[in-house]
Amino acid sequence: MQPIRIARLLIAARFLIAAAAFLAGNGARCLAQQEPASQSVEMGIIVTASKAEALDVLRQLNAGWDFAVLAKERSIDPTSIDGGYLGRMTPSQLADLRPELKDAINSHVFGQSNAVFPVSSGFAILKGLPAAPPAEDLNNSRIAALISSGAIRFGIDVSGMGLADTLVNNYPKPDGWNRDLRHVCEVRKQSYAAAVQQLTNTLAAAKGANSSAYSASDVLAAHLTLSQLQAYAGNMQQLIEQLKLAQQAAQASVPAQVHAIEQRLGIAYLHLSEMENGVYRDSADLDIFPPLDPGKSFEKKNESRLAVQYFTSYLAQDTDDLQVKWLLNLAYMTLGEYPAGVPKEYLIPEAGFLSKQNVGRFVDIAPAAGLNVSREAGGVIVDDFDNDGLLDIVVSSMDVCDPIKFFHNNGDGTFTDRTVEAGLADQLGGLNIVQADFNNDGCMDLLVLRGGWSFAQRKSLLRNNCNGTFTDVTEQSGLADAITATQTAVWADIDKDGYLDLFVGNENAPAQLFRNKGDGTFEDISHSAGIDQLAFTKGVTAADYDQDGYVDLYVSNLNGPNLLYHNNGNGTFTDVARQAGVQAPGMGFATWFFDYDNDGWPDIFVTSYVVSVAESLKTYIDLPHNAPTLKLYRNKHDGTFEDVTAKVGLDKVFMPMGAGFGDVDNDGFLDIYLGMGNPSFGGMLPHTLLRNDAGKSFVDITASSGTGELHKGHGIAFADLDRSGNEAIVANCGGAVPADRHTLRVMQNPGNSNDWINVRLVGVKSNRAGVGAQIKITVTDDGQAPRTIYRVVGENSSFGGNPMEQHIGLGHNAQIAAIDVWWPASNTRQHFTGVDKNQYIEIKESSIQFNKLNRPSFRLGAPSLAGNRKVNGQMQTAFGSNTQSLPGGVSRQATALPR
């Protein structure tokens, strides 16, 4: 293979310099033309097609009409959806955003609507607004305006992720290279090594006899590019050396970059400090925020002190950079000096992060349980892969040279790495993984998804052989034909034939729908089904939102409106997202269906993803945000949804990549855990645990639970790993590059006095795992009026997989009045009464009885307590396996056939 030409690298490097200045909130440009903050105005614009109409609008404004109302009614500008709002900006920022207004801005008092100006699309009126109007969803023009004006600030990227992927894309490769996982790994290694060598040679030449051939900007670009490559690999000393040399070069070529490089150096030193103190290598409490022990500090402090120096110097010139203030606070935390030691003008107080409720403190037991595995960004699945009644863990990594890991649950509080024995050592890479029993043999299979955020790669369908091993059946199944970049897929029986079909969301490519033919192969019906829309999709999920018996699909897109595909029951789907009111936030990521209020109808949760630490921090320090919030849509039972985001206290800007849900306190209401971050080493925010307070609101309990992990959040799963009756949280905390690998977190639930039940469904005519089947539990707590709790098998986050068995909290002093199960594929309905709480049961489709399962409890990371289980705080002898007939019987509306 031929090396990448250095000219191409330098072009990419110059682009990186320009992008860095822009993403830092236009740092270089703003420094060169700083204007007093007093000149910034909340600006609005109305554009009409004719001058006469514009003059009429101006007359109405002068008569006291509301600007936003007129903008929505009469403006033809894209900002009309937001009442004509452009964002808060200075005259020069507005001129940069809308150059056609430059003359008008210079010739009139800024912010006063006293004239009509010609523009390319018609005639415009500008006006300063007393305050920003409430933000509407899906207005990409408004978001673009806020970004361009610096109202939404993005921190400088220090990771090398984008550059490393560019090198792979530009490297000479044979056809079909991305079908061979080992070949992909080799291309990654070779393209990286070639680029490092060429840049090193170029910098050496720039100092030699031919130095006149290289400009100062070429040298600066080469140093910055090489620094990113060193960041990618985690060569921190070399990264810092290149940044200091770039700073010297910038003095002569791009002085504004001197300031920007200070921020890079601060980030580099903070990351180096974390690495030297074992934060990424060993699971510990030193990367939890708020700090669990405020007086605890890193043992090696020199690099943290250097980070403080660089951040402080940077802030002296740019006092409004909220992300750098935050990183300065974190650097002081590593020194054991937060909050008291942080300069008052830069302090971000912990008060905004404190919890109003407390369910107890979670403790990370991953090392003691044998799960101290280091991963890049990847997925997590918890399920029983060998049918021994114990929940195993599978984790992936987007590192294309790193195999997925399979950890077998030993049943004594520990796990054993059985990747090699399971035949998975050649399954390299995978930003996400999803599980399903696609062939209905009773053994859980795996699908590995690759290429998200980077470049197209093959998927892998791994058939569980029911003997502890897996076989790659991608080629023979028909899933290898189309190579895409993806991280998200969902299994669902779209045609009710008893076999799980596969829906895949792709990045910059049409979505894919594969119909399971029931013989181990799949048929691509994407086009005929009407779901093959081109999008940059980050999340997909499935549920029967309108309860018509057919499962529907929801698609979360990073750029543009989300999609809700209604299943027409004839093999086709129709996008009804606009009519249903679920298109926002327009910058979507993780998503799922779940019944957050237990009314029996699936609601939609979808996160927004704006890679701005500053916007997320505003959530905690009571500053108005400019980025779109996440969304919670309550099902109105009529085919439409209500946006209840603000009503339940979720109108916040977070930055989650991974997200999952479960019931941490066994009250029967599903809680949420969000894993934050972005690829940059500086993209650190505490993960967030949100408690569902009886379906009425969500309360942040991160601080009280000790779950505020600062490093990158990806795959997340909730599961009763130790059969204690409480769900632990399993979280992949690795970043996007080798230098940002992090150990797996397994946060053990502190326990509570509430009751629970665990239900495992087994399909007969329906798919074997019962995906899509609905469980309804009627329960009384403390003698109160009966209430209902609903769960649907297979409802999972689009970035992390809970077990197919359903752990269901029942509340305090609970009594189960009835359990009802509905199997949509066969329309079978089962009704059971007299069911005991705090036990594990199995329900087979159409059966008039259930099996009580033997599930001995044990303590994770501790000597085995096998043979006993903890029930309401008391140790009791474990049940043996037995079968119990139940009164009430089964009501069946379709014949269930044995498989």
CSV table of C-alpha atoms in Angstrom, one decimal, residues 271 274 278-292 298 326 330 333-334 353 355 361-367 372-373 375 613 617 620 654-658 673-678 681-690 700-716 729-735 740-747:
chain,number,residue,atom,x,y,z
A,271,HIS,CA,-5.8,13.7,30.9
A,274,GLU,CA,-5.7,11.0,35.3
A,278,GLY,CA,-4.7,5.1,37.4
A,279,VAL,CA,-8.2,6.6,36.8
A,280,TYR,CA,-8.6,4.8,33.5
A,281,ARG,CA,-6.9,1.6,34.5
A,282,ASP,CA,-8.5,0.9,37.8
A,283,SER,CA,-12.0,1.4,38.9
A,284,ALA,CA,-12.1,4.0,41.7
A,285,ASP,CA,-14.0,6.9,43.2
A,286,LEU,CA,-11.6,9.6,41.9
A,287,ASP,CA,-13.6,10.2,38.8
A,288,ILE,CA,-17.1,10.6,40.4
A,289,PHE,CA,-18.7,14.0,40.6
A,290,PRO,CA,-19.6,15.5,43.0
A,291,PRO,CA,-16.6,14.0,44.8
A,292,LEU,CA,-17.6,11.2,47.2
A,298,PHE,CA,-4.5,12.2,43.3
A,326,TRP,CA,-15.6,23.4,34.5
A,330,LEU,CA,-12.3,19.2,37.9
A,333,MET,CA,-10.9,18.3,42.4
A,334,THR,CA,-8.0,16.0,41.5
A,353,PHE,CA,-25.5,18.9,41.4
A,355,SER,CA,-29.8,15.4,45.1
A,361,ARG,CA,-25.2,4.7,47.7
A,362,PHE,CA,-24.2,2.5,44.8
A,363,VAL,CA,-20.7,0.8,44.9
A,364,ASP,CA,-18.7,-0.2,41.9
A,365,ILE,CA,-17.8,-3.9,42.4
A,366,ALA,CA,-16.4,-4.6,38.9
A,367,PRO,CA,-12.8,-5.3,40.0
A,372,ASN,CA,-12.1,-4.9,35.5
A,373,VAL,CA,-11.9,-4.9,31.7
A,375,ARG,CA,-12.8,-0.8,26.8
A,613,VAL,CA,-20.2,20.7,27.6
A,617,LEU,CA,-23.5,22.8,32.4
A,620,TYR,CA,-26.8,22.8,36.8
A,654,PHE,CA,-27.6,16.8,28.8
A,655,MET,CA,-25.0,15.2,26.5
A,656,PRO,CA,-25.7,11.5,26.7
A,657,MET,CA,-24.4,8.9,24.3
A,658,GLY,CA,-25.4,5.9,26.3
A,673,TYR,CA,-29.4,6.5,33.7
A,674,LEU,CA,-27.6,8.7,31.2
A,675,GLY,CA,-24.0,8.2,30.2
A,676,MET,CA,-22.5,11.6,29.1
A,677,GLY,CA,-19.6,12.7,27.0
A,678,ASN,CA,-18.1,13.4,23.6
A,681,PHE,CA,-10.6,14.3,26.4
A,682,GLY,CA,-12.3,17.5,27.7
A,683,GLY,CA,-15.8,16.2,27.1
A,684,MET,CA,-16.4,15.1,30.7
A,685,LEU,CA,-19.7,15.4,32.5
A,686,PRO,CA,-21.1,13.4,35.3
A,687,HIS,CA,-23.4,10.6,34.3
A,688,THR,CA,-26.9,11.2,35.6
A,689,LEU,CA,-29.3,8.9,37.5
A,690,LEU,CA,-32.9,10.1,37.3
A,700,ASP,CA,-31.8,13.7,39.8
A,701,ILE,CA,-30.3,11.4,42.4
A,702,THR,CA,-26.8,11.2,41.0
A,703,ALA,CA,-25.0,12.8,43.9
A,704,SER,CA,-26.8,10.8,46.6
A,705,SER,CA,-26.4,7.6,44.7
A,706,GLY,CA,-22.7,8.2,43.9
A,707,THR,CA,-23.2,7.3,40.2
A,708,GLY,CA,-21.8,10.5,38.7
A,709,GLU,CA,-19.0,8.9,36.7
A,710,LEU,CA,-17.2,11.6,34.7
A,711,HIS,CA,-15.9,9.5,31.9
A,712,LYS,CA,-17.6,8.6,28.6
A,713,GLY,CA,-20.9,6.9,28.8
A,714,HIS,CA,-21.9,4.3,26.2
A,715,GLY,CA,-23.7,1.0,26.5
A,716,ILE,CA,-25.7,0.8,29.7
A,729,ILE,CA,-26.2,-0.7,36.6
A,730,VAL,CA,-23.6,-2.0,34.2
A,731,ALA,CA,-21.9,0.9,32.2
A,732,ASN,CA,-19.3,1.0,29.5
A,733,CYS,CA,-17.3,4.1,30.3
A,734,GLY,CA,-14.7,4.0,27.5
A,735,GLY,CA,-14.1,6.9,25.1
A,740,ASP,CA,-9.6,7.1,26.4
A,741,ARG,CA,-10.1,3.5,27.3
A,742,HIS,CA,-11.8,3.0,30.7
A,743,THR,CA,-12.7,0.1,32.9
A,744,LEU,CA,-16.2,-1.2,33.0
A,745,ARG,CA,-18.4,0.0,35.8
A,746,VAL,CA,-20.7,-2.4,37.7
A,747,MET,CA,-22.6,-0.3,40.2
